[in-house]
PDB file of C-alpha atoms in Angstrom:
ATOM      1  CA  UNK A   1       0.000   0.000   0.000  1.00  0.00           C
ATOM      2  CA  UNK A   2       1.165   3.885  -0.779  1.00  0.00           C
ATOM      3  CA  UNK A   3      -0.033   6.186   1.855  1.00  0.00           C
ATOM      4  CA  UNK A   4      -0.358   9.967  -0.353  1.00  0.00           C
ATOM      5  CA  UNK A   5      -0.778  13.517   1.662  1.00  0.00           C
ATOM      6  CA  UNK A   6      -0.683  16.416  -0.301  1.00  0.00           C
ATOM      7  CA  UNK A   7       0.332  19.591   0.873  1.00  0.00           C
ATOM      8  CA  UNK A   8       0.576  23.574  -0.087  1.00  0.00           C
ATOM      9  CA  UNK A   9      -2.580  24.656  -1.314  1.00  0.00           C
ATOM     10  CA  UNK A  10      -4.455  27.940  -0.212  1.00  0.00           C
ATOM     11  CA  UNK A  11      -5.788  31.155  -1.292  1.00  0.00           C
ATOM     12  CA  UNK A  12      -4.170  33.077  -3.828  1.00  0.00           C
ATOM     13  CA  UNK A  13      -4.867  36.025  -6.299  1.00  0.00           C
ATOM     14  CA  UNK A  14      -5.172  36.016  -9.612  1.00  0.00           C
ATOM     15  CA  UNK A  15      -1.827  35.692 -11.365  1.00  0.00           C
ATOM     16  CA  UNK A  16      -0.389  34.378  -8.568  1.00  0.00           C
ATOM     17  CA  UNK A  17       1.348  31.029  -7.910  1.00  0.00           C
ATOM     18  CA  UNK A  18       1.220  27.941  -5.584  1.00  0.00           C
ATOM     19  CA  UNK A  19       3.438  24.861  -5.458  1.00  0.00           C
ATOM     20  CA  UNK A  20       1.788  21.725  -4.318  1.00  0.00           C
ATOM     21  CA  UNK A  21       3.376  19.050  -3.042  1.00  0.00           C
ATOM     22  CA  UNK A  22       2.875  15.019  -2.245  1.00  0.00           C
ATOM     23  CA  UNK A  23       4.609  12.961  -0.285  1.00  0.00           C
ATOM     24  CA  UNK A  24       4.301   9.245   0.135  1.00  0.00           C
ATOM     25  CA  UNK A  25       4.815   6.199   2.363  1.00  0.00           C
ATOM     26  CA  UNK A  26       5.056   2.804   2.047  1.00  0.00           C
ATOM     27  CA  UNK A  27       6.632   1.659  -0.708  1.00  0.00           C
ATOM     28  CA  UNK A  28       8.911   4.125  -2.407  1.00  0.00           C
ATOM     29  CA  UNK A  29       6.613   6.743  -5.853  1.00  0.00           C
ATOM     30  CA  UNK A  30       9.719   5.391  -7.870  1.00  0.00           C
ATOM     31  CA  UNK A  31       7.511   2.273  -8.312  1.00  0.00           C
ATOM     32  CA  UNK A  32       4.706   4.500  -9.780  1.00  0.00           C
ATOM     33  CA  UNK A  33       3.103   6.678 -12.592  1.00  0.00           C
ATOM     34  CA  UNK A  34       1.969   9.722 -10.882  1.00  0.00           C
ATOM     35  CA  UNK A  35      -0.597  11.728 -11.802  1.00  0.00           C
ATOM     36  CA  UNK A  36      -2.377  15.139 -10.759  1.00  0.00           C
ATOM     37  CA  UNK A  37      -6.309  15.885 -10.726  1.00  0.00           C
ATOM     38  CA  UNK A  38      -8.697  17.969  -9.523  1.00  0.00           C
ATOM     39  CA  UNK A  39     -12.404  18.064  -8.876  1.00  0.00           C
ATOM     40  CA  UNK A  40     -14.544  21.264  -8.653  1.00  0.00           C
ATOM     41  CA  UNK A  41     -17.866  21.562  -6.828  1.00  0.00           C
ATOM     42  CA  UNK A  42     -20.351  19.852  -9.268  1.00  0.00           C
ATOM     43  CA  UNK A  43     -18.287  18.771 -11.692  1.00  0.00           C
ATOM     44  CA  UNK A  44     -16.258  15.450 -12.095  1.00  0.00           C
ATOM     45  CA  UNK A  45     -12.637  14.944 -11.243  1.00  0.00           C
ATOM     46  CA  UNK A  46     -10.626  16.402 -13.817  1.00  0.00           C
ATOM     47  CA  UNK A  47      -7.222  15.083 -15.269  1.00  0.00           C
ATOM     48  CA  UNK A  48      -4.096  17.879 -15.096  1.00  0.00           C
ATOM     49  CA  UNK A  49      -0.834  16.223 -15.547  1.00  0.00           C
ATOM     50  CA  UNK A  50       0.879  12.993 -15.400  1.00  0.00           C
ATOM     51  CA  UNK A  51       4.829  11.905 -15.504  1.00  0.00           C
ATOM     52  CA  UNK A  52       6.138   8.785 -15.881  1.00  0.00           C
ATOM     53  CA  UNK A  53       8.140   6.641 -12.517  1.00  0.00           C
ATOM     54  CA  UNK A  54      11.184   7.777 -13.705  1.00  0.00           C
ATOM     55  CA  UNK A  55      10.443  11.671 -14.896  1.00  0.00           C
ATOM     56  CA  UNK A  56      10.154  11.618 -18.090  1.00  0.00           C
ATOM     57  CA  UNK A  57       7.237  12.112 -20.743  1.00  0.00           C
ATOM     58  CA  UNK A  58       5.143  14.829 -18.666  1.00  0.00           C
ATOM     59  CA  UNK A  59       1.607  15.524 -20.340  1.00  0.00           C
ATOM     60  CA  UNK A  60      -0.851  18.790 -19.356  1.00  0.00           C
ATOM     61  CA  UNK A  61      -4.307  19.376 -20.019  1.00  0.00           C
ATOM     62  CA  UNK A  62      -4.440  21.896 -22.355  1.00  0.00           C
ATOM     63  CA  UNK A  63      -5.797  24.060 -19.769  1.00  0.00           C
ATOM     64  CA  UNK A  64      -2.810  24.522 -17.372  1.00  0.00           C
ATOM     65  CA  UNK A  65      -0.440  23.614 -20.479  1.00  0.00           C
ATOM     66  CA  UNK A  66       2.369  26.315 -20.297  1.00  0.00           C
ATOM     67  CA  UNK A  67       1.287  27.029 -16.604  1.00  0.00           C
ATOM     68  CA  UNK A  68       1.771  24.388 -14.450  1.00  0.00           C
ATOM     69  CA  UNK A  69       4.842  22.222 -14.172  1.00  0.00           C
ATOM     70  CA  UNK A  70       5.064  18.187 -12.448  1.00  0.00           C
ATOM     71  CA  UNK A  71       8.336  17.233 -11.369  1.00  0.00           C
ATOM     72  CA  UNK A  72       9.076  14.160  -9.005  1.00  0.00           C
ATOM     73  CA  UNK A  73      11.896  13.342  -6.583  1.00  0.00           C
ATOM     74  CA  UNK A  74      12.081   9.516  -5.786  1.00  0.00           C
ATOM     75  CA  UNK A  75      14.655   9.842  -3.657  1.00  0.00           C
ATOM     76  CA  UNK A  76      12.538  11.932  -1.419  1.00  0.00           C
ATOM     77  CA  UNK A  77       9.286   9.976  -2.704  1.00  0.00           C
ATOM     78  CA  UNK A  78       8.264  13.628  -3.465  1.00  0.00           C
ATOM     79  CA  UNK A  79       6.277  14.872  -6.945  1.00  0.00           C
ATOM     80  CA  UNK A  80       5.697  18.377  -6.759  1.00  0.00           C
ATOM     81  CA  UNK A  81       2.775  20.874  -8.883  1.00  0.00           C
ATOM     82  CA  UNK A  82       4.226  24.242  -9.378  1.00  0.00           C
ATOM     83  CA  UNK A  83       1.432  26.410 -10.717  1.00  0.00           C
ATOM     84  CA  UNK A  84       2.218  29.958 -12.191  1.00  0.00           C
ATOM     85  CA  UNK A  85      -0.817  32.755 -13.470  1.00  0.00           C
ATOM     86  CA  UNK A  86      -3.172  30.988 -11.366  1.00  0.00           C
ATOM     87  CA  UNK A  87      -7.118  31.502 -12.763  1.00  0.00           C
ATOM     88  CA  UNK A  88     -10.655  31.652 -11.091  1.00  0.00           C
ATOM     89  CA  UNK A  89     -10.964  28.757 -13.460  1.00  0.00           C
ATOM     90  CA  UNK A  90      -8.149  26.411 -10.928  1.00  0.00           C
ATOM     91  CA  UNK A  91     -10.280  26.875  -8.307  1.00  0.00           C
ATOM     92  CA  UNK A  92     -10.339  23.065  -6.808  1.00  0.00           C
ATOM     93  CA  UNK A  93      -9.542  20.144  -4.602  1.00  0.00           C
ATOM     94  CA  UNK A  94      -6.182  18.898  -6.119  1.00  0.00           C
ATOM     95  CA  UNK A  95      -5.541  15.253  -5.642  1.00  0.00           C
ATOM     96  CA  UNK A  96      -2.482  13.349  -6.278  1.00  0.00           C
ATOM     97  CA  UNK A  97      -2.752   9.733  -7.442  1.00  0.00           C
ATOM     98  CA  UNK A  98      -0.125   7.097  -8.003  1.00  0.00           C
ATOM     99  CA  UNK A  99      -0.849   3.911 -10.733  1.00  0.00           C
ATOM    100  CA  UNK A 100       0.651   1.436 -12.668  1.00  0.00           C
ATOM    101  CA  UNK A 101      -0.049   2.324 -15.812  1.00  0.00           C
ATOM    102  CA  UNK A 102       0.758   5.562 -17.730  1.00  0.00           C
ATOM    103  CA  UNK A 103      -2.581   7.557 -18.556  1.00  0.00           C
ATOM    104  CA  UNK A 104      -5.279  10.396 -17.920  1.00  0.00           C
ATOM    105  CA  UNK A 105      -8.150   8.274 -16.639  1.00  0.00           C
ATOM    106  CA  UNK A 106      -8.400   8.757 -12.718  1.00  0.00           C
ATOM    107  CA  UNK A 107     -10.531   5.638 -12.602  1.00  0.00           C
ATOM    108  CA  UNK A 108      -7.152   3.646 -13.874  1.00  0.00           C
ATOM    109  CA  UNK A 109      -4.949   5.084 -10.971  1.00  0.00           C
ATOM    110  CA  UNK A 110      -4.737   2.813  -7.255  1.00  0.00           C
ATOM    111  CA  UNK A 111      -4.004   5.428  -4.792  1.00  0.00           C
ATOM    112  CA  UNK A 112      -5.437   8.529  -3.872  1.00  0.00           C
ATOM    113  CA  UNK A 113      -4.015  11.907  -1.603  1.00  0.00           C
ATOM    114  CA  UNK A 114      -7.105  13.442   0.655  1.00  0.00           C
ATOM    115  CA  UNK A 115      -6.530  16.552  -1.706  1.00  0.00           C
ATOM    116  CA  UNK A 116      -6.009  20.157  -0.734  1.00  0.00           C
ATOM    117  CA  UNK A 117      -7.904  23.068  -1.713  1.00  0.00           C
ATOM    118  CA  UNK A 118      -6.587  25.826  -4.219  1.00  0.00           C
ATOM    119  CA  UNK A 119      -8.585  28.764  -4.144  1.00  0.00           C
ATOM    120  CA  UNK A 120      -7.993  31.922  -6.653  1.00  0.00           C
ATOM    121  CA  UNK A 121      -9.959  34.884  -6.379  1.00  0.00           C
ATOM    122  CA  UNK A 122     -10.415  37.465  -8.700  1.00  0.00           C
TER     123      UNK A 122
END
């Protein structure tokens, strides 16, 4: 089993920027595909970005694409969100999730983070 917590989010202006982070225990993220989501109220959880175990092959939404960066350290079983010009639009619980296969489905992915809520006001 992975335990994830995720950590960093908060209030924020418009423009601003946040960097969210998610740490693990268990068995090391360096086993994993890790992924970021989020789910506003009423609407279903949405895919943002996912990297492969070892770092490579990052892929955004085209919403935060340009915006947002995912970077992972497995020797600190760390992956990290750094979000830049921050929208209304982000508004959200941000989850991380950790899988075994590569994709943008957050039905496919094993283990969930409790989330943390990003809010931007205008």
């Amino acid at each position: 089993q992975v335990q994830l917590v995720e950590s960093g989010g908060g209030l924020v202006q418009a423009g601003g920027s946040l960097r969210l982070s998610c740490a693990a225990s268990g068995r090391t993220l360096a086993n994993y595909v890790l992924g970021w989501f989020r789910q506003a109220p009423g609407k279903e959880r949405e895919f943002v970005v996912v990297i492969s175990r070892f770092g490579g092959s990052p892929y955004y939404a085209d919403s935060v694409k340009g915006r947002f960066t995912i970077s992972r350290d497995n020797a600190k079983n760390t992956v990290y969100l750094q979000m830049n010009s921050l929208k209304p639009e982000d508004t959200a619980v941000y989850y991380c999730a950790a899988g075994s296969v590569y994709g943008f489905d957050p039905r496919k992915y094993d283990y969930w983070g409790q989330g943390t809520q990003v809010t931007v006001s205008s």
